[in-house]
Amino acid sequence: MYAILDIETTGGKFNEEGITEIAIHKFDGHQVVDSFISLVNPEKEIQPFVVNLTGINNKMLRTAPKFHEVAKRIVEITQDTVLVAHNAQFDYRILRTEFRRLGYNFERKSLCTVDLSKALLPDAESYSLGKLVRSLGIPVSDRHRANGDALATVKLFKLLLAKDTEKTIIQDVIRKEGHGELSEKQLDIVQSMPNETGVFYMHNKDGEVIYLSKSSDIKKKVNQLFTKSGDRARKLTKETRKVTYEKTGSELVALLKEHQELLKNRPKYSPVPRKRMFSHSLCLSKNEYGYLELKPTILSKCSDPWGYFNGEFSTKNHLYKITREFQLCDKVNGISEARGNCSNYKEGNCNGACIKKEAIGNYNERVMEALQKYSLKNKNVLLVDKGRALGENSVILIRNGSLVGVGYYDLNHQINNIHILESLITPMNGTHNANFIIESYLRKKKIIKTIAL
């Protein structure tokens, strides 16, 4: 017996969502024998994007029953069934979270129609519910409403059962007892984790760190690890007795801590960082006319490298970006391979290089400004970013173009006084890989500010 369901939620932070609508159809493999459909008052605001997606708003839910009022019916209709849903991990997690708030341990085996579809319909262009049922000619109404999606899943599941002629895939996909379902201890661990940025550590019975990782949402990442499939994931879950964490506030600080501590601790189940995480650089030289030119180059072949990149493609992308940002010349930097004047010159958008001799000095200044903005080379700076709490900031100290360490401060005089600042800093190894991590981050994301020393 199967309980095919769909849940709509308020959206919001991981494990803090509330149910706004639920539809469950009890299915015996041939037909629906019982159904339960209801709006649910989540007792919290719905995120605007969810209102736009589902059409369910706060006003509609004011008189709807609260979850504790429908909980008994959900238990009854799902008793002795396998839960079936499209992306079952999500729906099952939401249900377990709601029941846990009531002090009840809701446990069912679960089956995901996404997994089944990938096995039985390998040629499908997409496995999203809407696109998949449309490609199969399955009619669906009230898309993104619980009952509309649940009925579509019923029809999809019926088709998948028919396709499973050997009757082996369903047996393999149904999660074994305890697999994909968190134990009470694991639920307690997940609940104790914050929805914040930092580094977390999974310990075995002897207290040894067997896995560590950074995350912008520690609770979500730990939950995913506990429900992940595969032999390695199952072994990690089985051996984990405790999870500890350290908030960093800043994602960049988390990345640096993760890298340094992976090298230091070398946990059993964490991948060890590559010896060298980069391969290319922007190579600086002067052309025959005196203009500074930039070329994506393998690091070992460059005499004046600026910045570290993990391949030629990312190096070229960055070159294109700074060429546009600082109005550099496509022809000089090899972006344009025109034999004569490039298209910018023909269109009247040329920035002067190769044409006006008097522009050499100004042009070369722009090149250096572009390089210095995204490179740590020869710099003495503080990189200031978000802290672990309101009013606090993180700080990364760079001296002579190399990482010194990271720390936190509350007051400006703490970073204006170098002796106080150094006492706040936790030392880190200033390696080329550390520079690569910092530079890569600064090319993609923003920090609060950079302070020259």
PDB file of N, CA and C in Angstrom, residues 196-278:
ATOM      1  N   GLU A 196      23.509  28.656   9.771  1.00  0.00           N
ATOM      2  CA  GLU A 196      24.484  29.737   9.600  1.00  0.00           C
ATOM      3  C   GLU A 196      25.739  29.240   8.914  1.00  0.00           C
ATOM      4  N   THR A 197      26.586  30.210   8.529  1.00  0.00           N
ATOM      5  CA  THR A 197      27.829  29.903   7.820  1.00  0.00           C
ATOM      6  C   THR A 197      28.921  29.502   8.798  1.00  0.00           C
ATOM      7  N   GLY A 198      29.671  28.473   8.430  1.00  0.00           N
ATOM      8  CA  GLY A 198      30.774  28.050   9.283  1.00  0.00           C
ATOM      9  C   GLY A 198      31.361  26.729   8.836  1.00  0.00           C
ATOM     10  N   VAL A 199      32.088  26.100   9.751  1.00  0.00           N
ATOM     11  CA  VAL A 199      32.706  24.800   9.497  1.00  0.00           C
ATOM     12  C   VAL A 199      32.175  23.825  10.542  1.00  0.00           C
ATOM     13  N   PHE A 200      31.825  22.605  10.119  1.00  0.00           N
ATOM     14  CA  PHE A 200      31.349  21.613  11.076  1.00  0.00           C
ATOM     15  C   PHE A 200      32.231  20.375  11.032  1.00  0.00           C
ATOM     16  N   TYR A 201      32.207  19.629  12.142  1.00  0.00           N
ATOM     17  CA  TYR A 201      33.111  18.499  12.322  1.00  0.00           C
ATOM     18  C   TYR A 201      32.298  17.292  12.800  1.00  0.00           C
ATOM     19  N   MET A 202      32.432  16.156  12.118  1.00  0.00           N
ATOM     20  CA  MET A 202      31.737  14.932  12.501  1.00  0.00           C
ATOM     21  C   MET A 202      32.749  14.029  13.211  1.00  0.00           C
ATOM     22  N   HIS A 203      32.399  13.599  14.432  1.00  0.00           N
ATOM     23  CA  HIS A 203      33.303  12.831  15.272  1.00  0.00           C
ATOM     24  C   HIS A 203      32.828  11.391  15.429  1.00  0.00           C
ATOM     25  N   ASN A 204      33.781  10.460  15.549  1.00  0.00           N
ATOM     26  CA  ASN A 204      33.428   9.068  15.836  1.00  0.00           C
ATOM     27  C   ASN A 204      33.363   8.834  17.344  1.00  0.00           C
ATOM     28  N   LYS A 205      33.225   7.578  17.772  1.00  0.00           N
ATOM     29  CA  LYS A 205      33.052   7.266  19.193  1.00  0.00           C
ATOM     30  C   LYS A 205      34.272   7.637  20.033  1.00  0.00           C
ATOM     31  N   ASP A 206      35.438   7.758  19.396  1.00  0.00           N
ATOM     32  CA  ASP A 206      36.656   8.140  20.116  1.00  0.00           C
ATOM     33  C   ASP A 206      36.911   9.640  20.087  1.00  0.00           C
ATOM     34  N   GLY A 207      35.975  10.375  19.468  1.00  0.00           N
ATOM     35  CA  GLY A 207      36.119  11.824  19.391  1.00  0.00           C
ATOM     36  C   GLY A 207      36.932  12.310  18.206  1.00  0.00           C
ATOM     37  N   GLU A 208      37.469  11.392  17.403  1.00  0.00           N
ATOM     38  CA  GLU A 208      38.267  11.788  16.243  1.00  0.00           C
ATOM     39  C   GLU A 208      37.390  12.435  15.169  1.00  0.00           C
ATOM     40  N   VAL A 209      37.946  13.441  14.493  1.00  0.00           N
ATOM     41  CA  VAL A 209      37.236  14.078  13.381  1.00  0.00           C
ATOM     42  C   VAL A 209      37.340  13.176  12.162  1.00  0.00           C
ATOM     43  N   ILE A 210      36.194  12.659  11.705  1.00  0.00           N
ATOM     44  CA  ILE A 210      36.207  11.765  10.538  1.00  0.00           C
ATOM     45  C   ILE A 210      35.694  12.467   9.279  1.00  0.00           C
ATOM     46  N   TYR A 211      35.134  13.659   9.451  1.00  0.00           N
ATOM     47  CA  TYR A 211      34.670  14.448   8.302  1.00  0.00           C
ATOM     48  C   TYR A 211      34.559  15.898   8.749  1.00  0.00           C
ATOM     49  N   LEU A 212      34.980  16.813   7.886  1.00  0.00           N
ATOM     50  CA  LEU A 212      34.746  18.237   8.147  1.00  0.00           C
ATOM     51  C   LEU A 212      34.485  18.940   6.838  1.00  0.00           C
ATOM     52  N   SER A 213      33.693  20.004   6.920  1.00  0.00           N
ATOM     53  CA  SER A 213      33.333  20.743   5.711  1.00  0.00           C
ATOM     54  C   SER A 213      32.833  22.121   6.087  1.00  0.00           C
ATOM     55  N   LYS A 214      32.946  23.045   5.158  1.00  0.00           N
ATOM     56  CA  LYS A 214      32.335  24.364   5.338  1.00  0.00           C
ATOM     57  C   LYS A 214      30.952  24.349   4.725  1.00  0.00           C
ATOM     58  N   SER A 215      30.092  25.252   5.181  1.00  0.00           N
ATOM     59  CA  SER A 215      28.761  25.374   4.593  1.00  0.00           C
ATOM     60  C   SER A 215      28.185  26.745   4.913  1.00  0.00           C
ATOM     61  N   SER A 216      27.366  27.257   4.011  1.00  0.00           N
ATOM     62  CA  SER A 216      26.654  28.509   4.285  1.00  0.00           C
ATOM     63  C   SER A 216      25.373  28.227   5.070  1.00  0.00           C
ATOM     64  N   ASP A 217      25.019  26.947   5.243  1.00  0.00           N
ATOM     65  CA  ASP A 217      23.892  26.535   6.073  1.00  0.00           C
ATOM     66  C   ASP A 217      24.256  25.189   6.692  1.00  0.00           C
ATOM     67  N   ILE A 218      24.845  25.239   7.885  1.00  0.00           N
ATOM     68  CA  ILE A 218      25.378  24.033   8.514  1.00  0.00           C
ATOM     69  C   ILE A 218      24.291  22.991   8.737  1.00  0.00           C
ATOM     70  N   LYS A 219      23.129  23.425   9.235  1.00  0.00           N
ATOM     71  CA  LYS A 219      22.048  22.470   9.515  1.00  0.00           C
ATOM     72  C   LYS A 219      21.635  21.715   8.247  1.00  0.00           C
ATOM     73  N   LYS A 220      21.473  22.425   7.163  1.00  0.00           N
ATOM     74  CA  LYS A 220      21.044  21.809   5.907  1.00  0.00           C
ATOM     75  C   LYS A 220      22.083  20.805   5.405  1.00  0.00           C
ATOM     76  N   LYS A 221      23.362  21.172   5.491  1.00  0.00           N
ATOM     77  CA  LYS A 221      24.424  20.292   4.989  1.00  0.00           C
ATOM     78  C   LYS A 221      24.522  19.017   5.828  1.00  0.00           C
ATOM     79  N   VAL A 222      24.421  19.126   7.156  1.00  0.00           N
ATOM     80  CA  VAL A 222      24.494  17.953   8.024  1.00  0.00           C
ATOM     81  C   VAL A 222      23.307  17.024   7.748  1.00  0.00           C
ATOM     82  N   ASN A 223      22.116  17.606   7.592  1.00  0.00           N
ATOM     83  CA  ASN A 223      20.930  16.805   7.273  1.00  0.00           C
ATOM     84  C   ASN A 223      21.114  16.058   5.959  1.00  0.00           C
ATOM     85  N   GLN A 224      21.677  16.724   4.950  1.00  0.00           N
ATOM     86  CA  GLN A 224      21.908  16.090   3.652  1.00  0.00           C
ATOM     87  C   GLN A 224      22.892  14.927   3.768  1.00  0.00           C
ATOM     88  N   LEU A 225      23.928  15.093   4.582  1.00  0.00           N
ATOM     89  CA  LEU A 225      24.914  14.033   4.751  1.00  0.00           C
ATOM     90  C   LEU A 225      24.296  12.810   5.427  1.00  0.00           C
ATOM     91  N   PHE A 226      23.404  13.039   6.391  1.00  0.00           N
ATOM     92  CA  PHE A 226      22.763  11.931   7.099  1.00  0.00           C
ATOM     93  C   PHE A 226      21.779  11.169   6.212  1.00  0.00           C
ATOM     94  N   THR A 227      21.273  11.804   5.160  1.00  0.00           N
ATOM     95  CA  THR A 227      20.277  11.144   4.300  1.00  0.00           C
ATOM     96  C   THR A 227      20.829  10.787   2.921  1.00  0.00           C
ATOM     97  N   LYS A 228      22.112  11.006   2.714  1.00  0.00           N
ATOM     98  CA  LYS A 228      22.731  10.736   1.423  1.00  0.00           C
ATOM     99  C   LYS A 228      22.865   9.238   1.187  1.00  0.00           C
ATOM    100  N   SER A 229      22.752   8.819  -0.083  1.00  0.00           N
ATOM    101  CA  SER A 229      22.902   7.409  -0.419  1.00  0.00           C
ATOM    102  C   SER A 229      24.360   7.094  -0.749  1.00  0.00           C
ATOM    103  N   GLY A 230      24.671   5.817  -0.883  1.00  0.00           N
ATOM    104  CA  GLY A 230      26.032   5.389  -1.208  1.00  0.00           C
ATOM    105  C   GLY A 230      26.716   4.757  -0.007  1.00  0.00           C
ATOM    106  N   ASP A 231      27.634   3.816  -0.293  1.00  0.00           N
ATOM    107  CA  ASP A 231      28.318   3.080   0.774  1.00  0.00           C
ATOM    108  C   ASP A 231      29.127   3.998   1.676  1.00  0.00           C
ATOM    109  N   ARG A 232      29.857   4.936   1.083  1.00  0.00           N
ATOM    110  CA  ARG A 232      30.704   5.848   1.860  1.00  0.00           C
ATOM    111  C   ARG A 232      29.860   6.702   2.796  1.00  0.00           C
ATOM    112  N   ALA A 233      28.732   7.210   2.280  1.00  0.00           N
ATOM    113  CA  ALA A 233      27.844   8.043   3.096  1.00  0.00           C
ATOM    114  C   ALA A 233      27.241   7.237   4.242  1.00  0.00           C
ATOM    115  N   ARG A 234      26.876   5.993   3.964  1.00  0.00           N
ATOM    116  CA  ARG A 234      26.298   5.138   5.009  1.00  0.00           C
ATOM    117  C   ARG A 234      27.317   4.847   6.119  1.00  0.00           C
ATOM    118  N   LYS A 235      28.576   4.623   5.723  1.00  0.00           N
ATOM    119  CA  LYS A 235      29.629   4.374   6.714  1.00  0.00           C
ATOM    120  C   LYS A 235      29.857   5.611   7.579  1.00  0.00           C
ATOM    121  N   LEU A 236      29.877   6.787   6.938  1.00  0.00           N
ATOM    122  CA  LEU A 236      30.057   8.034   7.684  1.00  0.00           C
ATOM    123  C   LEU A 236      28.928   8.221   8.690  1.00  0.00           C
ATOM    124  N   THR A 237      27.694   8.012   8.230  1.00  0.00           N
ATOM    125  CA  THR A 237      26.528   8.156   9.106  1.00  0.00           C
ATOM    126  C   THR A 237      26.597   7.184  10.280  1.00  0.00           C
ATOM    127  N   LYS A 238      26.995   5.941   9.994  1.00  0.00           N
ATOM    128  CA  LYS A 238      27.054   4.914  11.033  1.00  0.00           C
ATOM    129  C   LYS A 238      28.106   5.230  12.085  1.00  0.00           C
ATOM    130  N   GLU A 239      29.242   5.785  11.655  1.00  0.00           N
ATOM    131  CA  GLU A 239      30.349   6.035  12.581  1.00  0.00           C
ATOM    132  C   GLU A 239      30.207   7.341  13.357  1.00  0.00           C
ATOM    133  N   THR A 240      29.371   8.259  12.852  1.00  0.00           N
ATOM    134  CA  THR A 240      29.251   9.572  13.500  1.00  0.00           C
ATOM    135  C   THR A 240      28.506   9.464  14.827  1.00  0.00           C
ATOM    136  N   ARG A 241      29.143   9.956  15.892  1.00  0.00           N
ATOM    137  CA  ARG A 241      28.517   9.974  17.212  1.00  0.00           C
ATOM    138  C   ARG A 241      28.177  11.393  17.658  1.00  0.00           C
ATOM    139  N   LYS A 242      28.902  12.359  17.122  1.00  0.00           N
ATOM    140  CA  LYS A 242      28.681  13.742  17.539  1.00  0.00           C
ATOM    141  C   LYS A 242      29.103  14.680  16.412  1.00  0.00           C
ATOM    142  N   VAL A 243      28.428  15.808  16.312  1.00  0.00           N
ATOM    143  CA  VAL A 243      28.805  16.841  15.340  1.00  0.00           C
ATOM    144  C   VAL A 243      28.998  18.149  16.089  1.00  0.00           C
ATOM    145  N   THR A 244      30.153  18.763  15.904  1.00  0.00           N
ATOM    146  CA  THR A 244      30.412  20.080  16.480  1.00  0.00           C
ATOM    147  C   THR A 244      30.575  21.081  15.341  1.00  0.00           C
ATOM    148  N   TYR A 245      30.548  22.341  15.657  1.00  0.00           N
ATOM    149  CA  TYR A 245      30.657  23.350  14.597  1.00  0.00           C
ATOM    150  C   TYR A 245      31.321  24.612  15.129  1.00  0.00           C
ATOM    151  N   GLU A 246      31.779  25.411  14.190  1.00  0.00           N
ATOM    152  CA  GLU A 246      32.331  26.729  14.504  1.00  0.00           C
ATOM    153  C   GLU A 246      31.757  27.724  13.508  1.00  0.00           C
ATOM    154  N   LYS A 247      31.030  28.698  14.007  1.00  0.00           N
ATOM    155  CA  LYS A 247      30.500  29.742  13.132  1.00  0.00           C
ATOM    156  C   LYS A 247      31.642  30.632  12.658  1.00  0.00           C
ATOM    157  N   THR A 248      31.540  31.089  11.420  1.00  0.00           N
ATOM    158  CA  THR A 248      32.547  32.022  10.901  1.00  0.00           C
ATOM    159  C   THR A 248      31.919  33.339  10.439  1.00  0.00           C
ATOM    160  N   GLY A 249      30.602  33.327  10.153  1.00  0.00           N
ATOM    161  CA  GLY A 249      29.965  34.529   9.622  1.00  0.00           C
ATOM    162  C   GLY A 249      30.306  34.743   8.168  1.00  0.00           C
ATOM    163  N   SER A 250      31.576  34.808   7.877  1.00  0.00           N
ATOM    164  CA  SER A 250      32.070  35.021   6.516  1.00  0.00           C
ATOM    165  C   SER A 250      32.271  33.696   5.798  1.00  0.00           C
ATOM    166  N   GLU A 251      31.773  33.605   4.576  1.00  0.00           N
ATOM    167  CA  GLU A 251      31.977  32.397   3.773  1.00  0.00           C
ATOM    168  C   GLU A 251      33.444  32.245   3.388  1.00  0.00           C
ATOM    169  N   LEU A 252      34.131  33.367   3.168  1.00  0.00           N
ATOM    170  CA  LEU A 252      35.547  33.313   2.806  1.00  0.00           C
ATOM    171  C   LEU A 252      36.384  32.765   3.963  1.00  0.00           C
ATOM    172  N   VAL A 253      36.104  33.198   5.182  1.00  0.00           N
ATOM    173  CA  VAL A 253      36.805  32.657   6.350  1.00  0.00           C
ATOM    174  C   VAL A 253      36.531  31.160   6.467  1.00  0.00           C
ATOM    175  N   ALA A 254      35.295  30.750   6.218  1.00  0.00           N
ATOM    176  CA  ALA A 254      34.944  29.328   6.279  1.00  0.00           C
ATOM    177  C   ALA A 254      35.745  28.519   5.251  1.00  0.00           C
ATOM    178  N   LEU A 255      35.884  29.049   4.051  1.00  0.00           N
ATOM    179  CA  LEU A 255      36.654  28.373   3.009  1.00  0.00           C
ATOM    180  C   LEU A 255      38.117  28.199   3.426  1.00  0.00           C
ATOM    181  N   LEU A 256      38.697  29.248   4.012  1.00  0.00           N
ATOM    182  CA  LEU A 256      40.096  29.183   4.445  1.00  0.00           C
ATOM    183  C   LEU A 256      40.282  28.197   5.596  1.00  0.00           C
ATOM    184  N   LYS A 257      39.355  28.240   6.565  1.00  0.00           N
ATOM    185  CA  LYS A 257      39.443  27.311   7.700  1.00  0.00           C
ATOM    186  C   LYS A 257      39.286  25.863   7.220  1.00  0.00           C
ATOM    187  N   GLU A 258      38.348  25.646   6.322  1.00  0.00           N
ATOM    188  CA  GLU A 258      38.141  24.296   5.797  1.00  0.00           C
ATOM    189  C   GLU A 258      39.418  23.773   5.151  1.00  0.00           C
ATOM    190  N   HIS A 259      40.021  24.593   4.295  1.00  0.00           N
ATOM    191  CA  HIS A 259      41.228  24.164   3.575  1.00  0.00           C
ATOM    192  C   HIS A 259      42.373  23.857   4.541  1.00  0.00           C
ATOM    193  N   GLN A 260      42.608  24.778   5.483  1.00  0.00           N
ATOM    194  CA  GLN A 260      43.725  24.596   6.423  1.00  0.00           C
ATOM    195  C   GLN A 260      43.515  23.368   7.310  1.00  0.00           C
ATOM    196  N   GLU A 261      42.284  23.170   7.773  1.00  0.00           N
ATOM    197  CA  GLU A 261      42.027  22.078   8.718  1.00  0.00           C
ATOM    198  C   GLU A 261      41.924  20.726   8.034  1.00  0.00           C
ATOM    199  N   LEU A 262      41.549  20.716   6.752  1.00  0.00           N
ATOM    200  CA  LEU A 262      41.581  19.462   5.999  1.00  0.00           C
ATOM    201  C   LEU A 262      43.022  18.967   5.868  1.00  0.00           C
ATOM    202  N   LEU A 263      43.939  19.888   5.609  1.00  0.00           N
ATOM    203  CA  LEU A 263      45.346  19.522   5.482  1.00  0.00           C
ATOM    204  C   LEU A 263      45.926  19.081   6.823  1.00  0.00           C
ATOM    205  N   LYS A 264      45.485  19.730   7.888  1.00  0.00           N
ATOM    206  CA  LYS A 264      46.021  19.430   9.217  1.00  0.00           C
ATOM    207  C   LYS A 264      45.464  18.125   9.787  1.00  0.00           C
ATOM    208  N   ASN A 265      44.143  17.933   9.653  1.00  0.00           N
ATOM    209  CA  ASN A 265      43.484  16.781  10.283  1.00  0.00           C
ATOM    210  C   ASN A 265      43.342  15.558   9.377  1.00  0.00           C
ATOM    211  N   ARG A 266      43.242  15.810   8.069  1.00  0.00           N
ATOM    212  CA  ARG A 266      43.050  14.748   7.081  1.00  0.00           C
ATOM    213  C   ARG A 266      41.993  13.731   7.522  1.00  0.00           C
ATOM    214  N   PRO A 267      40.737  14.194   7.682  1.00  0.00           N
ATOM    215  CA  PRO A 267      39.668  13.303   8.151  1.00  0.00           C
ATOM    216  C   PRO A 267      39.445  12.138   7.193  1.00  0.00           C
ATOM    217  N   LYS A 268      39.024  11.033   7.756  1.00  0.00           N
ATOM    218  CA  LYS A 268      38.862   9.767   7.036  1.00  0.00           C
ATOM    219  C   LYS A 268      37.945   9.868   5.822  1.00  0.00           C
ATOM    220  N   TYR A 269      36.840  10.623   5.950  1.00  0.00           N
ATOM    221  CA  TYR A 269      35.826  10.644   4.893  1.00  0.00           C
ATOM    222  C   TYR A 269      35.795  11.953   4.088  1.00  0.00           C
ATOM    223  N   SER A 270      36.716  12.867   4.362  1.00  0.00           N
ATOM    224  CA  SER A 270      36.752  14.129   3.607  1.00  0.00           C
ATOM    225  C   SER A 270      37.797  14.048   2.498  1.00  0.00           C
ATOM    226  N   PRO A 271      37.482  14.566   1.315  1.00  0.00           N
ATOM    227  CA  PRO A 271      38.489  14.586   0.253  1.00  0.00           C
ATOM    228  C   PRO A 271      39.627  15.543   0.621  1.00  0.00           C
ATOM    229  N   VAL A 272      40.859  15.115   0.411  1.00  0.00           N
ATOM    230  CA  VAL A 272      42.017  15.959   0.720  1.00  0.00           C
ATOM    231  C   VAL A 272      42.229  16.943  -0.430  1.00  0.00           C
ATOM    232  N   PRO A 273      42.461  18.231  -0.137  1.00  0.00           N
ATOM    233  CA  PRO A 273      42.668  19.219  -1.207  1.00  0.00           C
ATOM    234  C   PRO A 273      43.860  18.850  -2.093  1.00  0.00           C
ATOM    235  N   ARG A 274      43.750  19.197  -3.348  1.00  0.00           N
ATOM    236  CA  ARG A 274      44.852  18.952  -4.273  1.00  0.00           C
ATOM    237  C   ARG A 274      46.107  19.704  -3.829  1.00  0.00           C
ATOM    238  N   LYS A 275      47.256  19.142  -4.167  1.00  0.00           N
ATOM    239  CA  LYS A 275      48.521  19.777  -3.779  1.00  0.00           C
ATOM    240  C   LYS A 275      48.616  21.171  -4.371  1.00  0.00           C
ATOM    241  N   ARG A 276      48.150  21.309  -5.613  1.00  0.00           N
ATOM    242  CA  ARG A 276      48.094  22.638  -6.229  1.00  0.00           C
ATOM    243  C   ARG A 276      46.730  22.791  -6.868  1.00  0.00           C
ATOM    244  N   MET A 277      45.959  23.783  -6.409  1.00  0.00           N
ATOM    245  CA  MET A 277      44.571  23.953  -6.835  1.00  0.00           C
ATOM    246  C   MET A 277      44.443  24.803  -8.096  1.00  0.00           C
ATOM    247  N   PHE A 278      45.539  25.300  -8.599  1.00  0.00           N
ATOM    248  CA  PHE A 278      45.498  26.222  -9.742  1.00  0.00           C
ATOM    249  C   PHE A 278      46.506  25.779 -10.793  1.00  0.00           C
TER     250      PHE A 278
END
